[in-house]
Amino acid sequence: MTSTDAATEGHEAAALLERTRAVVDPHLRAAVESLPVGMRRVAMYHFGWADAEGNVDGRAAPAGKAIRPALVLAAARALGGDPERAVRAAVAVELVHNFTLLHDDVIDEDATRRHRPTAWAVFGVPDAVIAGDAMQALALRLLAEDDHPASATAAARLCACVIELCAGQQADCALEERGPREVTLDECLTMAMAKTGALLGCACALGALYAGAGDRSVAAMDGFGRESGLSFQLIDDLIGIWGDPARTGKPVGADLTAHKKSLPVVAALTSGTPAAADLAALYERPLTTRDEVRRAADAVERAGGRDWAQAAAADRMARAVHHLSRAVPDLAAAGDLLSLAEFVTRRSH
């Protein structure tokens, strides 16, 4: 793909995400506004619709990129369904995604998201956790109250996905407790598939269900989303080390400062190179200065972690397209899905 082609696809995906927000956000906001006032205040702030006092804030950050709801609607469209019938499912997936973000920020003690303080940093841990719990329940209620014939199956699938997400998060926490020389790449790939790939797979599967697709197509769409999700995570991990703070909203090398065992880091640690030993030594003590963070990033690169992650992201994207071709043999009908997949794997922040 040329740089011109990539730019064109990027513009197409950005336009698709804007259209998705225009369709989904009013329903998402209405759902959030149905929450009791205390939880509603935290959720409105988290989504960027209000300031900490509950006042509508036109300067606030937008409520994310809407990638997951866009996948729901694009999957429904690719399989001949009516995307408008799948809007509730798209909202439910976005609520679940944001429930995980609220909890992740607490677990990781991240103080910044979307260029402003995280919800727990503003409202405290209990309120942030409770708001996340309420958003998960709200997602399931939306599906339970939907009169679409696929809603019950979709609700069960989303519940199974949440359990898998929790298992992935638990595995992530367990890996962080282990020493830098004690973690394998396979363990990290399995964890990332559960923590990130599962929800993107579920989003695509829900779109297929709402299009009335059969089991084979639903499974193929799930595979497409999962592999795209793992590619997404690989790129996200690269951004966590080398991303521009002005664009990410997080300090330079934030994942290294937090001693995250992200995929490029573990690939580097398990490379058997001298740089791997250097990185392990750095990871065995706090990284408190900008120079130490720079040295850690350099060690990851010298050990091959950066190159491996970039190559693995491309490989997972190829696997994703293979799954998609099983559900939609004429890939021209899946242009929106392919544009979204290219967008998330070619982004730089």
Short mmCIF file of C-alpha atoms in Angstrom, two decimals:
data_model
loop_
_atom_site.label_atom_id
_atom_site.label_comp_id
_atom_site.label_asym_id
_atom_site.label_seq_id
_atom_site.Cartn_x
_atom_site.Cartn_y
_atom_site.Cartn_z
CA MET A 1 0.00 0.00 0.00
CA THR A 2 1.39 3.44 -0.96
CA SER A 3 1.38 6.39 1.43
CA THR A 4 -1.37 7.94 -0.71
CA ASP A 5 -3.50 4.80 -0.41
CA ALA A 6 -2.94 4.71 3.35
CA ALA A 7 -3.92 8.37 3.66
CA THR A 8 -7.06 7.75 1.62
CA GLU A 9 -8.05 4.78 3.80
CA GLY A 10 -7.28 6.84 6.89
CA HIS A 11 -9.62 9.59 5.72
CA GLU A 12 -12.31 7.03 4.88
CA ALA A 13 -12.04 5.45 8.34
CA ALA A 14 -12.05 8.83 10.06
CA ALA A 15 -15.20 9.79 8.15
CA LEU A 16 -16.79 6.44 9.06
CA LEU A 17 -15.98 6.98 12.74
CA GLU A 18 -17.51 10.46 12.58
CA ARG A 19 -20.69 9.02 11.06
CA THR A 20 -20.74 6.33 13.72
CA ARG A 21 -20.47 8.91 16.50
CA ALA A 22 -23.27 10.93 14.93
CA VAL A 23 -25.55 7.86 14.97
CA VAL A 24 -24.46 6.23 18.22
CA ASP A 25 -23.64 9.13 20.55
CA PRO A 26 -27.22 10.37 21.04
CA HIS A 27 -28.32 6.86 22.09
CA LEU A 28 -25.19 6.39 24.20
CA ARG A 29 -25.74 9.70 25.95
CA ALA A 30 -29.42 8.96 26.55
CA ALA A 31 -28.46 5.64 28.13
CA VAL A 32 -25.85 7.27 30.39
CA GLU A 33 -28.29 10.00 31.39
CA SER A 34 -30.67 7.31 32.64
CA LEU A 35 -28.21 6.42 35.42
CA PRO A 36 -28.73 7.72 38.98
CA VAL A 37 -27.20 11.16 39.46
CA GLY A 38 -23.98 10.12 41.24
CA MET A 39 -23.01 7.53 38.65
CA ARG A 40 -24.25 9.72 35.81
CA ARG A 41 -21.92 12.54 36.89
CA VAL A 42 -18.85 10.28 36.80
CA ALA A 43 -19.84 8.72 33.47
CA MET A 44 -20.59 12.08 31.84
CA TYR A 45 -17.17 13.32 32.88
CA HIS A 46 -15.46 10.13 31.69
CA PHE A 47 -17.09 10.37 28.26
CA GLY A 48 -16.01 14.00 27.96
CA TRP A 49 -19.52 15.45 27.95
CA ALA A 50 -19.24 17.37 31.22
CA ASP A 51 -16.69 18.86 33.56
CA ALA A 52 -16.07 17.63 37.09
CA GLU A 53 -18.93 19.75 38.44
CA GLY A 54 -21.40 18.23 36.00
CA ASN A 55 -21.57 21.23 33.68
CA VAL A 56 -21.66 20.46 29.97
CA ASP A 57 -18.13 21.21 28.78
CA GLY A 58 -17.73 22.10 25.13
CA ARG A 59 -13.93 22.12 25.55
CA ALA A 60 -13.79 18.57 26.88
CA ALA A 61 -12.12 15.74 25.00
CA PRO A 62 -14.35 13.72 22.63
CA ALA A 63 -15.63 10.41 23.96
CA GLY A 64 -13.07 8.18 22.26
CA LYS A 65 -12.79 7.14 18.64
CA ALA A 66 -15.91 4.91 18.54
CA ILE A 67 -13.99 2.06 16.91
CA ARG A 68 -15.98 -0.72 18.58
CA PRO A 69 -19.46 0.60 17.77
CA ALA A 70 -18.25 1.28 14.23
CA LEU A 71 -17.25 -2.38 13.95
CA VAL A 72 -20.72 -3.48 15.07
CA LEU A 73 -22.44 -1.37 12.42
CA ALA A 74 -19.89 -2.17 9.69
CA ALA A 75 -20.17 -5.92 10.34
CA ALA A 76 -23.95 -5.75 10.11
CA ARG A 77 -23.70 -3.82 6.86
CA ALA A 78 -21.11 -6.18 5.35
CA LEU A 79 -23.45 -9.14 5.89
CA GLY A 80 -26.46 -7.42 4.36
CA GLY A 81 -28.11 -6.27 7.58
CA ASP A 82 -29.59 -2.90 8.46
CA PRO A 83 -27.02 -1.06 10.64
CA GLU A 84 -29.78 1.05 12.20
CA ARG A 85 -31.23 -2.10 13.79
CA ALA A 86 -27.85 -2.73 15.43
CA VAL A 87 -27.44 0.65 17.12
CA ARG A 88 -28.41 -0.70 20.55
CA ALA A 89 -25.80 -3.40 20.22
CA ALA A 90 -23.22 -0.78 19.21
CA VAL A 91 -24.08 1.30 22.28
CA ALA A 92 -23.85 -1.76 24.52
CA VAL A 93 -20.36 -2.59 23.24
CA GLU A 94 -19.19 0.99 23.79
CA LEU A 95 -20.55 0.98 27.33
CA VAL A 96 -18.67 -2.23 28.09
CA HIS A 97 -15.49 -0.80 26.59
CA ASN A 98 -15.74 2.29 28.78
CA PHE A 99 -16.52 0.23 31.87
CA THR A 100 -13.18 -1.50 31.30
CA LEU A 101 -11.42 1.85 30.84
CA LEU A 102 -12.74 3.17 34.14
CA HIS A 103 -11.56 0.04 35.95
CA ASP A 104 -8.24 -0.13 34.07
CA ASP A 105 -7.38 3.43 35.08
CA VAL A 106 -7.98 2.51 38.73
CA ILE A 107 -5.97 -0.73 38.53
CA ASP A 108 -3.08 0.90 36.64
CA GLU A 109 -3.27 4.10 38.73
CA ASP A 110 -3.30 6.11 35.51
CA ALA A 111 -3.96 9.74 36.39
CA THR A 112 -4.52 11.01 32.82
CA ARG A 113 -6.80 9.98 29.97
CA ARG A 114 -7.67 12.04 26.89
CA HIS A 115 -5.51 14.92 28.08
CA ARG A 116 -7.25 15.42 31.42
CA PRO A 117 -7.45 13.74 34.85
CA THR A 118 -9.03 10.29 34.91
CA ALA A 119 -12.38 9.76 36.63
CA TRP A 120 -10.91 8.10 39.71
CA ALA A 121 -8.40 10.95 40.10
CA VAL A 122 -11.29 13.41 40.17
CA PHE A 123 -14.06 11.51 41.98
CA GLY A 124 -12.11 8.88 43.89
CA VAL A 125 -11.71 5.14 43.39
CA PRO A 126 -15.08 4.00 44.82
CA ASP A 127 -17.15 6.29 42.58
CA ALA A 128 -15.15 5.38 39.47
CA VAL A 129 -15.48 1.64 40.12
CA ILE A 130 -19.19 1.91 40.87
CA ALA A 131 -19.82 3.98 37.74
CA GLY A 132 -18.02 1.33 35.70
CA ASP A 133 -20.14 -1.42 37.26
CA ALA A 134 -23.30 0.52 36.42
CA MET A 135 -22.20 1.03 32.81
CA GLN A 136 -21.68 -2.71 32.38
CA ALA A 137 -25.17 -3.44 33.76
CA LEU A 138 -26.62 -0.71 31.54
CA ALA A 139 -25.08 -2.35 28.46
CA LEU A 140 -26.76 -5.66 29.25
CA ARG A 141 -30.06 -3.98 30.01
CA LEU A 142 -30.04 -2.33 26.58
CA LEU A 143 -29.76 -5.73 24.92
CA ALA A 144 -32.25 -7.38 27.27
CA GLU A 145 -34.86 -4.72 26.42
CA ASP A 146 -34.21 -4.85 22.68
CA ASP A 147 -36.95 -6.47 20.58
CA HIS A 148 -34.50 -7.65 17.90
CA PRO A 149 -34.61 -11.47 17.51
CA ALA A 150 -30.84 -11.68 18.03
CA SER A 151 -30.77 -9.65 21.25
CA ALA A 152 -30.81 -12.58 23.69
CA THR A 153 -27.97 -14.35 21.89
CA ALA A 154 -26.08 -11.06 21.69
CA ALA A 155 -26.53 -10.45 25.42
CA ALA A 156 -25.19 -13.91 26.25
CA ARG A 157 -22.22 -13.37 23.96
CA LEU A 158 -21.47 -9.99 25.53
CA CYS A 159 -21.63 -11.54 29.01
CA ALA A 160 -19.16 -14.23 27.97
CA CYS A 161 -16.93 -11.52 26.52
CA VAL A 162 -16.95 -9.56 29.80
CA ILE A 163 -15.85 -12.69 31.67
CA GLU A 164 -13.03 -13.16 29.17
CA LEU A 165 -12.05 -9.50 29.53
CA CYS A 166 -11.88 -9.93 33.30
CA ALA A 167 -9.74 -13.05 32.89
CA GLY A 168 -7.41 -11.10 30.62
CA GLN A 169 -7.17 -8.25 33.11
CA GLN A 170 -6.48 -10.67 35.95
CA ALA A 171 -3.74 -12.34 33.90
CA ASP A 172 -2.27 -8.93 33.12
CA CYS A 173 -2.13 -8.05 36.82
CA ALA A 174 -0.54 -11.42 37.63
CA LEU A 175 2.13 -10.91 34.96
CA GLU A 176 2.98 -7.50 36.38
CA GLU A 177 3.74 -9.12 39.73
CA ARG A 178 6.37 -11.39 38.20
CA GLY A 179 9.98 -10.47 37.51
CA PRO A 180 11.06 -9.25 34.07
CA ARG A 181 12.88 -12.54 33.40
CA GLU A 182 9.89 -14.72 34.36
CA VAL A 183 7.30 -13.91 31.67
CA THR A 184 6.91 -15.65 28.30
CA LEU A 185 5.74 -14.11 25.05
CA ASP A 186 3.02 -16.76 24.61
CA GLU A 187 1.55 -15.82 27.99
CA CYS A 188 1.43 -12.18 26.99
CA LEU A 189 -0.14 -12.91 23.61
CA THR A 190 -2.85 -15.02 25.29
CA MET A 191 -3.50 -12.25 27.80
CA ALA A 192 -3.70 -9.57 25.09
CA MET A 193 -6.12 -11.64 23.02
CA ALA A 194 -8.44 -11.88 26.02
CA LYS A 195 -8.02 -8.30 27.20
CA THR A 196 -8.22 -6.52 23.83
CA GLY A 197 -9.06 -8.97 21.04
CA ALA A 198 -12.14 -10.39 22.75
CA LEU A 199 -14.17 -7.18 22.71
CA LEU A 200 -13.34 -6.30 19.12
CA GLY A 201 -14.29 -9.86 18.18
CA CYS A 202 -17.52 -9.54 20.13
CA ALA A 203 -18.32 -6.24 18.40
CA CYS A 204 -18.00 -7.86 14.97
CA ALA A 205 -19.93 -10.94 16.10
CA LEU A 206 -22.80 -8.81 17.42
CA GLY A 207 -22.99 -7.00 14.10
CA ALA A 208 -23.19 -10.37 12.36
CA LEU A 209 -25.90 -11.59 14.74
CA TYR A 210 -27.96 -8.48 14.14
CA ALA A 211 -27.62 -9.07 10.39
CA GLY A 212 -29.14 -12.53 10.86
CA ALA A 213 -25.92 -14.34 9.93
CA GLY A 214 -25.37 -18.03 10.60
CA ASP A 215 -22.95 -19.53 13.11
CA ARG A 216 -20.11 -19.89 10.61
CA SER A 217 -20.21 -16.23 9.62
CA VAL A 218 -20.56 -15.09 13.22
CA ALA A 219 -17.50 -17.14 14.18
CA ALA A 220 -15.52 -15.77 11.22
CA MET A 221 -16.44 -12.20 12.14
CA ASP A 222 -15.38 -12.88 15.71
CA GLY A 223 -12.03 -14.15 14.40
CA PHE A 224 -11.61 -11.05 12.27
CA GLY A 225 -12.23 -8.80 15.26
CA ARG A 226 -9.97 -10.79 17.57
CA GLU A 227 -7.00 -10.76 15.22
CA SER A 228 -7.58 -7.08 14.42
CA GLY A 229 -7.72 -6.47 18.17
CA LEU A 230 -4.38 -8.15 18.77
CA SER A 231 -2.88 -6.09 15.96
CA PHE A 232 -4.44 -3.04 17.60
CA GLN A 233 -2.84 -3.96 20.94
CA LEU A 234 0.58 -4.42 19.37
CA ILE A 235 0.40 -0.94 17.86
CA ASP A 236 -0.97 0.44 21.14
CA ASP A 237 1.99 -1.04 22.98
CA LEU A 238 4.39 0.59 20.54
CA ILE A 239 2.64 3.92 21.11
CA GLY A 240 2.92 3.35 24.87
CA ILE A 241 6.70 3.47 24.46
CA TRP A 242 7.34 5.76 21.48
CA GLY A 243 4.09 7.75 21.17
CA ASP A 244 4.09 11.54 21.13
CA PRO A 245 2.77 12.80 24.51
CA ALA A 246 1.17 15.77 22.75
CA ARG A 247 -1.03 13.29 20.87
CA THR A 248 -1.40 10.46 23.38
CA GLY A 249 -2.15 12.64 26.41
CA LYS A 250 0.27 10.54 28.48
CA PRO A 251 3.90 11.17 29.51
CA VAL A 252 6.67 9.94 27.21
CA GLY A 253 7.43 6.25 27.76
CA ALA A 254 4.56 5.93 30.24
CA ASP A 255 4.41 2.14 29.88
CA LEU A 256 8.13 1.83 30.61
CA THR A 257 7.89 4.04 33.69
CA ALA A 258 5.10 1.77 34.94
CA HIS A 259 7.25 -1.33 34.17
CA LYS A 260 4.48 -2.61 31.87
CA LYS A 261 5.20 -6.01 30.40
CA SER A 262 3.78 -4.98 27.06
CA LEU A 263 4.28 -7.14 24.00
CA PRO A 264 7.34 -5.29 22.56
CA VAL A 265 8.93 -5.30 26.02
CA VAL A 266 8.42 -9.04 26.54
CA ALA A 267 9.60 -9.78 23.00
CA ALA A 268 12.75 -7.84 23.87
CA LEU A 269 13.17 -9.46 27.28
CA THR A 270 12.92 -12.97 25.78
CA SER A 271 15.21 -12.28 22.81
CA GLY A 272 18.33 -13.66 24.45
CA THR A 273 20.35 -10.62 23.36
CA PRO A 274 22.69 -8.43 25.42
CA ALA A 275 20.08 -5.68 25.13
CA ALA A 276 17.55 -8.02 26.77
CA ALA A 277 19.83 -8.26 29.82
CA ASP A 278 20.17 -4.47 29.86
CA LEU A 279 16.39 -4.06 29.77
CA ALA A 280 15.83 -6.64 32.51
CA ALA A 281 18.30 -4.81 34.74
CA LEU A 282 16.51 -1.51 34.12
CA TYR A 283 13.13 -3.14 34.85
CA GLU A 284 14.37 -4.40 38.22
CA ARG A 285 14.44 -0.88 39.64
CA PRO A 286 12.30 2.26 39.35
CA LEU A 287 12.71 4.31 36.18
CA THR A 288 12.60 7.77 37.68
CA THR A 289 14.38 9.97 35.16
CA ARG A 290 13.82 10.76 31.51
CA ASP A 291 17.27 9.36 30.70
CA GLU A 292 16.41 6.00 32.31
CA VAL A 293 13.18 5.81 30.31
CA ARG A 294 15.09 6.65 27.13
CA ARG A 295 17.64 3.94 27.88
CA ALA A 296 14.87 1.40 28.44
CA ALA A 297 13.21 2.32 25.13
CA ASP A 298 16.57 2.02 23.40
CA ALA A 299 17.10 -1.42 24.95
CA VAL A 300 13.69 -2.59 23.69
CA GLU A 301 14.60 -1.44 20.20
CA ARG A 302 18.12 -2.93 20.23
CA ALA A 303 16.69 -6.26 21.43
CA GLY A 304 14.32 -6.33 18.47
CA GLY A 305 11.09 -5.65 20.37
CA ARG A 306 10.00 -2.78 18.16
CA ASP A 307 10.62 -4.61 14.87
CA TRP A 308 8.97 -7.78 16.20
CA ALA A 309 5.83 -5.92 17.27
CA GLN A 310 5.50 -4.15 13.93
CA ALA A 311 5.90 -7.43 12.02
CA ALA A 312 3.49 -9.25 14.36
CA ALA A 313 0.88 -6.52 13.90
CA ALA A 314 1.06 -6.99 10.12
CA ASP A 315 0.82 -10.78 10.50
CA ARG A 316 -2.24 -10.55 12.76
CA MET A 317 -3.87 -8.19 10.28
CA ALA A 318 -3.33 -10.74 7.50
CA ARG A 319 -4.97 -13.40 9.69
CA ALA A 320 -7.87 -11.03 10.32
CA VAL A 321 -8.49 -10.57 6.61
CA HIS A 322 -8.43 -14.35 6.13
CA HIS A 323 -11.20 -14.73 8.74
CA LEU A 324 -13.18 -11.92 7.13
CA SER A 325 -13.00 -13.58 3.70
CA ARG A 326 -14.77 -16.64 5.16
CA ALA A 327 -17.74 -14.50 6.18
CA VAL A 328 -17.69 -12.09 3.24
CA PRO A 329 -16.08 -13.78 0.20
CA ASP A 330 -16.38 -10.58 -1.82
CA LEU A 331 -14.23 -8.29 0.33
CA ALA A 332 -15.49 -5.28 -1.60
CA ALA A 333 -18.66 -5.59 0.49
CA ALA A 334 -16.54 -5.32 3.64
CA GLY A 335 -14.79 -2.08 2.75
CA ASP A 336 -15.79 -0.34 5.98
CA LEU A 337 -14.41 -3.18 8.11
CA LEU A 338 -11.14 -3.20 6.21
CA SER A 339 -10.82 0.59 6.48
CA LEU A 340 -11.33 0.40 10.23
CA ALA A 341 -8.79 -2.40 10.57
CA GLU A 342 -6.22 -0.45 8.57
CA PHE A 343 -6.95 2.66 10.62
CA VAL A 344 -6.30 1.05 14.00
CA THR A 345 -3.12 -0.66 12.85
CA ARG A 346 -1.59 2.36 11.14
CA ARG A 347 -2.36 5.00 13.75
CA SER A 348 0.44 6.74 15.64
CA HIS A 349 -1.44 7.84 18.77
#
